[in-house]
Coordinates of C-alpha atoms in Angstrom, one line a residue:
M1 CA -12.1 5.9 19.9
M2 CA -12.0 3.9 16.6
Q3 CA -9.0 2.0 15.3
L4 CA -8.6 1.3 11.6
K5 CA -6.6 -1.8 10.7
I6 CA -5.0 -1.4 7.2
P7 CA -2.9 -4.1 5.6
K8 CA 0.6 -2.8 4.8
Q9 CA 0.6 -3.9 1.2
D10 CA -2.5 -1.7 0.6
I11 CA -0.5 1.3 1.9
L12 CA 2.4 0.5 -0.5
A13 CA 0.1 0.2 -3.5
Q14 CA -1.6 3.4 -2.7
L15 CA 1.6 5.3 -2.3
I16 CA 3.0 4.1 -5.6
I17 CA -0.3 4.9 -7.4
Q18 CA -0.4 8.4 -5.9
L19 CA 3.2 9.1 -6.8
E20 CA 2.6 8.0 -10.4
S21 CA -0.4 10.3 -10.7
H22 CA 1.6 13.4 -9.5
F23 CA 4.2 13.2 -12.3
I24 CA 3.9 13.3 -16.1
L25 CA 5.3 10.0 -17.2
T26 CA 6.0 8.3 -20.5
N27 CA 4.4 5.0 -21.2
I28 CA 7.7 3.2 -20.7
E29 CA 8.1 4.8 -17.2
K30 CA 4.5 3.9 -16.4
S31 CA 5.2 0.3 -17.5
V32 CA 8.3 0.1 -15.3
I33 CA 6.4 1.5 -12.3
T34 CA 3.6 -1.1 -12.9
D35 CA 6.1 -3.9 -13.1
Y36 CA 7.8 -2.7 -9.9
L37 CA 4.4 -2.4 -8.2
D38 CA 3.5 -6.0 -9.2
L39 CA 6.8 -7.4 -7.9
A40 CA 6.6 -5.3 -4.7
L41 CA 3.0 -6.5 -4.0
E42 CA 4.0 -10.1 -4.7
K43 CA 6.8 -9.8 -2.2
C44 CA 4.5 -8.1 0.3
E45 CA 1.9 -10.8 -0.1
S46 CA 4.4 -13.5 0.8
N47 CA 5.8 -11.5 3.7
F48 CA 2.3 -10.5 4.8
W49 CA 1.3 -14.1 5.7
A50 CA 4.7 -14.8 7.3
S51 CA 4.8 -11.7 9.4
S52 CA 3.1 -11.1 12.7
N53 CA 3.2 -7.3 12.0
K54 CA 0.8 -7.2 9.0
Y55 CA -1.2 -4.0 9.7
F56 CA -0.9 -0.4 10.3
F57 CA -3.2 0.6 13.1
I58 CA -4.6 4.2 13.0
E59 CA -6.5 5.7 15.9
M60 CA -9.4 7.9 15.0
G61 CA -11.3 10.2 17.3
G62 CA -15.0 9.6 18.1
Q63 CA -16.9 6.8 19.5
K64 CA -17.3 3.2 18.3
M65 CA -20.7 2.6 16.8

């Protein structure tokens, strides 16, 4: 069984990017989302180093290589 270790801030960034791509947005809306993403990632980065719970762990089937 394999276990993936994914930093939480990477998950946040991917979720916002995927949501953005599923909607038709104006340039102003895209700019607001980009600004929000930058601020959220900055906050995540500072919390990431202070937290002991930095990662999502995902179990995957199969054998370790």
